[in-house]
mmCIF file of N, CA and C in Angstrom:
data_model
loop_
_atom_site.group_PDB
_atom_site.id
_atom_site.type_symbol
_atom_site.label_atom_id
_atom_site.label_comp_id
_atom_site.label_asym_id
_atom_site.label_seq_id
_atom_site.Cartn_x
_atom_site.Cartn_y
_atom_site.Cartn_z
ATOM 1 N N HIS M 1 281.374 22.798 233.279
ATOM 2 C CA HIS M 1 281.951 23.532 234.581
ATOM 3 C C HIS M 1 283.552 22.817 234.700
ATOM 4 N N ASP M 2 282.908 22.349 235.084
ATOM 5 C CA ASP M 2 284.332 21.137 235.987
ATOM 6 C C ASP M 2 285.644 20.884 235.854
ATOM 7 N N GLY M 3 284.843 20.467 234.033
ATOM 8 C CA GLY M 3 286.714 20.066 233.488
ATOM 9 C C GLY M 3 286.428 20.930 232.944
ATOM 10 N N LEU M 4 286.313 22.069 232.885
ATOM 11 C CA LEU M 4 287.049 23.075 231.614
ATOM 12 C C LEU M 4 287.313 24.492 231.871
ATOM 13 N N LYS M 5 287.155 24.243 233.485
ATOM 14 C CA LYS M 5 287.350 25.727 234.926
ATOM 15 C C LYS M 5 288.388 25.361 235.359
ATOM 16 N N SER M 6 289.922 24.657 234.988
ATOM 17 C CA SER M 6 290.726 24.972 235.523
ATOM 18 C C SER M 6 292.609 25.155 234.303
ATOM 19 N N ARG M 7 291.194 25.442 233.130
ATOM 20 C CA ARG M 7 291.710 26.369 230.720
ATOM 21 C C ARG M 7 291.053 27.526 231.452
ATOM 22 N N GLY M 8 290.678 28.119 232.816
ATOM 23 C CA GLY M 8 289.890 29.870 233.610
ATOM 24 C C GLY M 8 288.831 29.372 232.411
ATOM 25 N N VAL M 9 287.772 29.063 232.226
ATOM 26 C CA VAL M 9 286.652 29.104 231.883
ATOM 27 C C VAL M 9 285.588 29.770 232.613
ATOM 28 N N ALA M 10 284.750 30.333 232.696
ATOM 29 C CA ALA M 10 283.372 30.606 233.540
ATOM 30 C C ALA M 10 282.614 29.923 232.986
ATOM 31 N N VAL M 11 281.912 29.500 233.513
ATOM 32 C CA VAL M 11 280.196 29.008 232.992
ATOM 33 C C VAL M 11 279.125 29.902 234.371
ATOM 34 N N PHE M 12 278.143 30.108 233.103
ATOM 35 C CA PHE M 12 276.662 30.951 233.853
ATOM 36 C C PHE M 12 275.669 31.194 233.510
ATOM 37 N N GLY M 13 274.397 30.807 234.523
ATOM 38 C CA GLY M 13 273.630 29.931 233.836
ATOM 39 C C GLY M 13 272.931 32.035 235.102
ATOM 40 N N VAL M 14 271.900 32.222 233.882
ATOM 41 C CA VAL M 14 271.060 33.293 233.902
ATOM 42 C C VAL M 14 269.464 32.272 233.746
ATOM 43 N N ASN M 15 268.658 33.115 235.208
ATOM 44 C CA ASN M 15 267.293 32.592 235.331
ATOM 45 C C ASN M 15 266.648 33.833 234.366
ATOM 46 N N ALA M 16 265.304 32.799 233.638
ATOM 47 C CA ALA M 16 264.775 33.921 233.789
ATOM 48 C C ALA M 16 263.335 32.883 233.117
ATOM 49 N N TRP M 17 262.157 33.934 233.350
ATOM 50 C CA TRP M 17 260.878 33.262 233.026
ATOM 51 C C TRP M 17 260.773 31.673 233.869
ATOM 52 N N GLU M 18 261.050 31.722 234.421
ATOM 53 C CA GLU M 18 261.297 30.255 235.665
ATOM 54 C C GLU M 18 259.773 31.219 236.640
ATOM 55 N N SER M 19 259.355 30.064 237.656
ATOM 56 C CA SER M 19 258.730 30.038 238.632
ATOM 57 C C SER M 19 259.185 29.032 239.808
ATOM 58 N N GLY M 20 259.966 29.138 239.371
ATOM 59 C CA GLY M 20 260.599 27.557 240.467
ATOM 60 C C GLY M 20 261.591 28.696 241.395
ATOM 61 N N ASP M 21 262.260 27.784 241.875
ATOM 62 C CA ASP M 21 262.687 27.895 243.306
ATOM 63 C C ASP M 21 264.006 27.360 242.086
ATOM 64 N N SER M 22 264.938 29.248 241.237
ATOM 65 C CA SER M 22 266.205 27.836 241.087
ATOM 66 C C SER M 22 267.552 27.846 241.153
ATOM 67 N N VAL M 23 267.568 29.003 242.557
ATOM 68 C CA VAL M 23 268.708 28.272 243.270
ATOM 69 C C VAL M 23 268.970 26.976 243.868
ATOM 70 N N ALA M 24 267.668 26.327 244.474
ATOM 71 C CA ALA M 24 267.203 24.609 245.360
ATOM 72 C C ALA M 24 266.507 24.138 244.632
ATOM 73 N N TYR M 25 267.095 24.076 242.933
ATOM 74 C CA TYR M 25 266.577 23.533 242.623
ATOM 75 C C TYR M 25 268.731 23.662 241.631
ATOM 76 N N MET M 26 269.335 24.389 241.542
ATOM 77 C CA MET M 26 270.839 23.936 241.571
ATOM 78 C C MET M 26 271.193 23.600 242.368
ATOM 79 N N LYS M 27 270.907 23.929 243.153
ATOM 80 C CA LYS M 27 271.669 23.084 245.042
ATOM 81 C C LYS M 27 271.320 21.288 245.052
ATOM 82 N N GLU M 28 270.136 20.723 244.539
ATOM 83 C CA GLU M 28 269.606 19.670 244.496
ATOM 84 C C GLU M 28 270.436 18.503 243.563
ATOM 85 N N ASN M 29 270.578 19.273 242.829
ATOM 86 C CA ASN M 29 271.352 18.324 240.887
ATOM 87 C C ASN M 29 273.009 19.726 240.910
ATOM 88 N N ASN M 30 273.437 19.711 242.193
ATOM 89 C CA ASN M 30 274.411 19.903 242.178
ATOM 90 C C ASN M 30 275.588 20.211 241.441
ATOM 91 N N TYR M 31 274.947 22.306 240.458
ATOM 92 C CA TYR M 31 275.286 22.236 240.069
ATOM 93 C C TYR M 31 276.520 23.372 240.687
ATOM 94 N N THR M 32 277.603 23.561 240.197
ATOM 95 C CA THR M 32 278.486 24.372 240.572
ATOM 96 C C THR M 32 278.957 25.349 240.162
ATOM 97 N N TYR M 33 278.102 26.302 238.687
ATOM 98 C CA TYR M 33 279.305 27.230 237.860
ATOM 99 C C TYR M 33 277.618 28.344 238.652
ATOM 100 N N GLY M 34 277.347 29.299 238.131
ATOM 101 C CA GLY M 34 277.459 30.317 239.222
ATOM 102 C C GLY M 34 276.230 30.887 238.465
ATOM 103 N N LEU M 35 275.445 31.293 238.643
ATOM 104 C CA LEU M 35 273.716 32.141 238.924
ATOM 105 C C LEU M 35 273.160 32.973 238.845
ATOM 106 N N LEU M 36 272.600 33.520 237.522
ATOM 107 C CA LEU M 36 272.109 35.540 237.838
ATOM 108 C C LEU M 36 270.881 34.858 238.016
ATOM 109 N N LEU M 37 270.163 35.084 239.151
ATOM 110 C CA LEU M 37 268.116 35.227 239.050
ATOM 111 C C LEU M 37 268.230 36.941 238.512
ATOM 112 N N ASP M 38 266.657 36.713 237.476
ATOM 113 C CA ASP M 38 265.955 37.742 237.140
ATOM 114 C C ASP M 38 266.351 38.294 235.806
ATOM 115 N N GLY M 39 267.009 36.947 235.417
ATOM 116 C CA GLY M 39 266.693 37.901 233.909
ATOM 117 C C GLY M 39 266.262 37.559 232.919
ATOM 118 N N ASP M 40 265.275 38.027 233.049
ATOM 119 C CA ASP M 40 263.898 38.140 231.428
ATOM 120 C C ASP M 40 264.540 39.327 231.612
ATOM 121 N N GLU M 41 265.004 40.619 232.085
ATOM 122 C CA GLU M 41 264.875 41.938 231.016
ATOM 123 C C GLU M 41 265.953 41.408 230.519
ATOM 124 N N LEU M 42 267.197 40.605 230.491
ATOM 125 C CA LEU M 42 268.522 40.086 229.794
ATOM 126 C C LEU M 42 267.843 39.881 228.283
ATOM 127 N N ALA M 43 267.213 38.358 228.081
ATOM 128 C CA ALA M 43 266.918 38.197 227.804
ATOM 129 C C ALA M 43 265.859 38.674 226.375
ATOM 130 N N ALA M 44 265.270 39.314 227.549
ATOM 131 C CA ALA M 44 264.804 40.163 226.077
ATOM 132 C C ALA M 44 265.492 42.110 225.811
ATOM 133 N N ALA M 45 266.028 41.135 226.372
ATOM 134 C CA ALA M 45 267.321 42.598 225.679
ATOM 135 C C ALA M 45 268.580 42.270 224.653
ATOM 136 N N TYR M 46 268.215 40.519 224.743
ATOM 137 C CA TYR M 46 269.544 39.804 223.775
ATOM 138 C C TYR M 46 268.441 38.865 222.829
ATOM 139 N N GLY M 47 267.003 39.226 222.664
ATOM 140 C CA GLY M 47 265.706 38.951 222.013
ATOM 141 C C GLY M 47 266.220 37.199 221.650
ATOM 142 N N LEU M 48 265.855 37.185 223.096
ATOM 143 C CA LEU M 48 265.876 35.363 223.401
ATOM 144 C C LEU M 48 265.201 34.741 223.478
ATOM 145 N N ASP M 49 263.793 34.169 222.748
ATOM 146 C CA ASP M 49 262.501 33.366 222.644
ATOM 147 C C ASP M 49 262.260 32.711 223.224
ATOM 148 N N GLY M 50 263.718 31.179 224.149
ATOM 149 C CA GLY M 50 262.826 31.080 224.131
ATOM 150 C C GLY M 50 264.812 30.299 224.953
ATOM 151 N N ILE M 51 264.079 28.594 225.815
ATOM 152 C CA ILE M 51 265.053 28.126 227.043
ATOM 153 C C ILE M 51 264.925 27.376 226.400
ATOM 154 N N PRO M 52 266.085 26.177 226.966
ATOM 155 C CA PRO M 52 267.083 27.409 227.502
ATOM 156 C C PRO M 52 267.936 27.155 225.909
ATOM 157 N N ALA M 53 268.525 28.741 226.122
ATOM 158 C CA ALA M 53 269.424 28.657 225.371
ATOM 159 C C ALA M 53 271.069 29.020 225.693
ATOM 160 N N PHE M 54 272.227 28.745 224.831
ATOM 161 C CA PHE M 54 273.421 28.641 225.502
ATOM 162 C C PHE M 54 273.952 29.859 224.311
ATOM 163 N N ALA M 55 274.992 30.145 224.712
ATOM 164 C CA ALA M 55 275.598 30.488 224.529
ATOM 165 C C ALA M 55 277.573 31.425 224.496
ATOM 166 N N VAL M 56 278.529 31.133 224.092
ATOM 167 C CA VAL M 56 279.726 31.170 224.008
ATOM 168 C C VAL M 56 280.960 31.628 223.672
ATOM 169 N N ILE M 57 281.470 32.555 224.289
ATOM 170 C CA ILE M 57 281.946 34.037 223.925
ATOM 171 C C ILE M 57 283.166 33.100 224.363
ATOM 172 N N GLY M 58 284.508 33.432 223.406
ATOM 173 C CA GLY M 58 285.541 33.902 223.217
ATOM 174 C C GLY M 58 286.646 34.475 224.033
ATOM 175 N N VAL M 59 288.149 34.306 224.270
ATOM 176 C CA VAL M 59 288.429 35.128 224.959
ATOM 177 C C VAL M 59 288.379 36.578 224.376
ATOM 178 N N ASP M 60 288.795 36.755 223.554
ATOM 179 C CA ASP M 60 288.894 37.991 222.684
ATOM 180 C C ASP M 60 287.624 38.722 222.534
ATOM 181 N N GLY M 61 286.527 37.293 223.420
ATOM 182 C CA GLY M 61 284.962 38.454 223.335
ATOM 183 C C GLY M 61 284.395 38.481 221.794
ATOM 184 N N THR M 62 284.601 37.209 221.515
ATOM 185 C CA THR M 62 283.821 36.847 219.768
ATOM 186 C C THR M 62 283.040 36.016 220.444
ATOM 187 N N LEU M 63 281.507 36.064 219.828
ATOM 188 C CA LEU M 63 280.506 34.722 219.757
ATOM 189 C C LEU M 63 281.417 33.874 219.198
ATOM 190 N N LEU M 64 281.314 32.902 219.856
ATOM 191 C CA LEU M 64 281.880 30.909 219.437
ATOM 192 C C LEU M 64 280.750 30.755 219.112
ATOM 193 N N HIS M 65 279.046 31.134 220.215
ATOM 194 C CA HIS M 65 278.288 29.827 219.357
ATOM 195 C C HIS M 65 276.710 29.988 220.415
ATOM 196 N N PHE M 66 275.915 30.054 219.613
ATOM 197 C CA PHE M 66 274.744 30.648 220.217
ATOM 198 C C PHE M 66 273.393 29.775 219.797
ATOM 199 N N SER M 67 272.971 28.771 220.424
ATOM 200 C CA SER M 67 271.226 28.076 219.471
ATOM 201 C C SER M 67 270.494 28.077 221.262
ATOM 202 N N VAL M 68 269.386 27.553 220.570
ATOM 203 C CA VAL M 68 268.688 27.802 221.393
ATOM 204 C C VAL M 68 267.193 26.345 221.054
ATOM 205 N N GLY M 69 267.835 25.950 222.730
ATOM 206 C CA GLY M 69 266.809 24.223 223.230
ATOM 207 C C GLY M 69 267.138 23.615 223.454
ATOM 208 N N TYR M 70 266.825 22.247 223.677
ATOM 209 C CA TYR M 70 268.380 20.905 223.690
ATOM 210 C C TYR M 70 268.235 20.382 222.810
ATOM 211 N N ASP M 71 269.691 19.903 222.845
ATOM 212 C CA ASP M 71 270.018 18.661 222.293
ATOM 213 C C ASP M 71 271.246 18.300 222.830
ATOM 214 N N PRO M 72 270.798 16.811 222.650
ATOM 215 C CA PRO M 72 271.215 15.575 223.498
ATOM 216 C C PRO M 72 273.122 15.836 223.697
ATOM 217 N N GLN M 73 273.376 16.101 222.028
ATOM 218 C CA GLN M 73 274.634 16.789 221.406
ATOM 219 C C GLN M 73 275.288 17.422 222.294
ATOM 220 N N LEU M 74 274.830 18.793 222.641
ATOM 221 C CA LEU M 74 275.646 20.460 222.544
ATOM 222 C C LEU M 74 276.839 20.524 224.020
ATOM 223 N N GLU M 75 276.669 19.627 224.943
ATOM 224 C CA GLU M 75 277.617 20.179 225.905
ATOM 225 C C GLU M 75 278.784 19.381 224.962
ATOM 226 N N LYS M 76 278.761 18.391 224.663
ATOM 227 C CA LYS M 76 280.436 17.875 223.418
ATOM 228 C C LYS M 76 280.882 18.092 222.901
ATOM 229 N N THR M 77 279.666 18.609 222.010
ATOM 230 C CA THR M 77 279.587 20.007 220.769
ATOM 231 C C THR M 77 280.538 21.249 221.835
ATOM 232 N N ILE M 78 279.553 22.149 222.966
ATOM 233 C CA ILE M 78 280.642 23.027 223.583
ATOM 234 C C ILE M 78 281.532 22.831 223.622
ATOM 235 N N GLU M 79 282.203 21.418 224.030
ATOM 236 C CA GLU M 79 283.071 21.582 224.937
ATOM 237 C C GLU M 79 284.565 20.743 224.239
ATOM 238 N N LYS M 80 283.589 21.089 222.895
ATOM 239 C CA LYS M 80 284.854 20.510 221.489
ATOM 240 C C LYS M 80 284.908 21.176 220.995
ATOM 241 N N LEU M 81 284.017 22.887 220.958
ATOM 242 C CA LEU M 81 285.026 24.279 220.361
ATOM 243 C C LEU M 81 285.805 25.389 221.606
ATOM 244 N N ILE M 82 284.965 24.742 222.747
ATOM 245 C CA ILE M 82 285.303 25.722 224.419
ATOM 246 C C ILE M 82 286.521 25.002 223.253
ATOM 247 N N ASN M 83 287.497 24.153 223.854
ATOM 248 C CA ASN M 83 288.947 23.413 223.601
ATOM 249 C C ASN M 83 289.241 24.133 222.726
ATOM 250 N N GLU M 84 289.004 23.430 221.737
ATOM 251 C CA GLU M 84 290.187 24.239 219.390
ATOM 252 C C GLU M 84 290.164 25.530 219.966
ATOM 253 N N HIS M 85 288.784 26.113 220.572
ATOM 254 C CA HIS M 85 289.327 27.883 220.444
ATOM 255 C C HIS M 85 290.724 28.058 221.175
ATOM 256 N N LEU M 86 290.537 27.379 222.757
ATOM 257 C CA LEU M 86 291.348 27.439 224.268
ATOM 258 C C LEU M 86 292.938 26.908 223.006
ATOM 259 N N ASP M 87 292.916 26.048 222.308
ATOM 260 C CA ASP M 87 293.910 25.889 222.073
ATOM 261 C C ASP M 87 294.695 26.610 220.956
ATOM 262 N N ARG M 88 294.148 27.577 220.380
ATOM 263 C CA ARG M 88 294.906 28.149 219.214
ATOM 264 C C ARG M 88 296.090 28.798 219.658
ATOM 265 N N PRO M 89 297.033 29.563 219.440
ATOM 266 C CA PRO M 89 297.932 30.270 218.936
ATOM 267 C C PRO M 89 297.303 31.661 220.244
ATOM 268 N N GLY M 90 297.910 32.142 221.692
ATOM 269 C CA GLY M 90 297.425 33.547 221.573
ATOM 270 C C GLY M 90 296.733 33.718 222.310
ATOM 271 N N ASN M 91 295.401 32.662 222.369
ATOM 272 C CA ASN M 91 294.262 31.874 223.514
ATOM 273 C C ASN M 91 295.107 31.591 224.541
#
């Protein structure tokens, strides 16, 4: 989020199926991206069956990436994907 916001990238977390205080967790861990609360219905509408889930949507609205589960390399993979997308002519 912090490394890409200057390029117009917006990051949102969606809280689903959590029983803890997500807002406090975000503050305690110094997360600065937006958080949508009570996302259970949203997760169901999109057929999500696990967390964490990651979606990257391009400037033209196309789905560039979707995955469910933890991957230690995912942050680097997504950052590279976003930069490549933004570097394309017309984006």
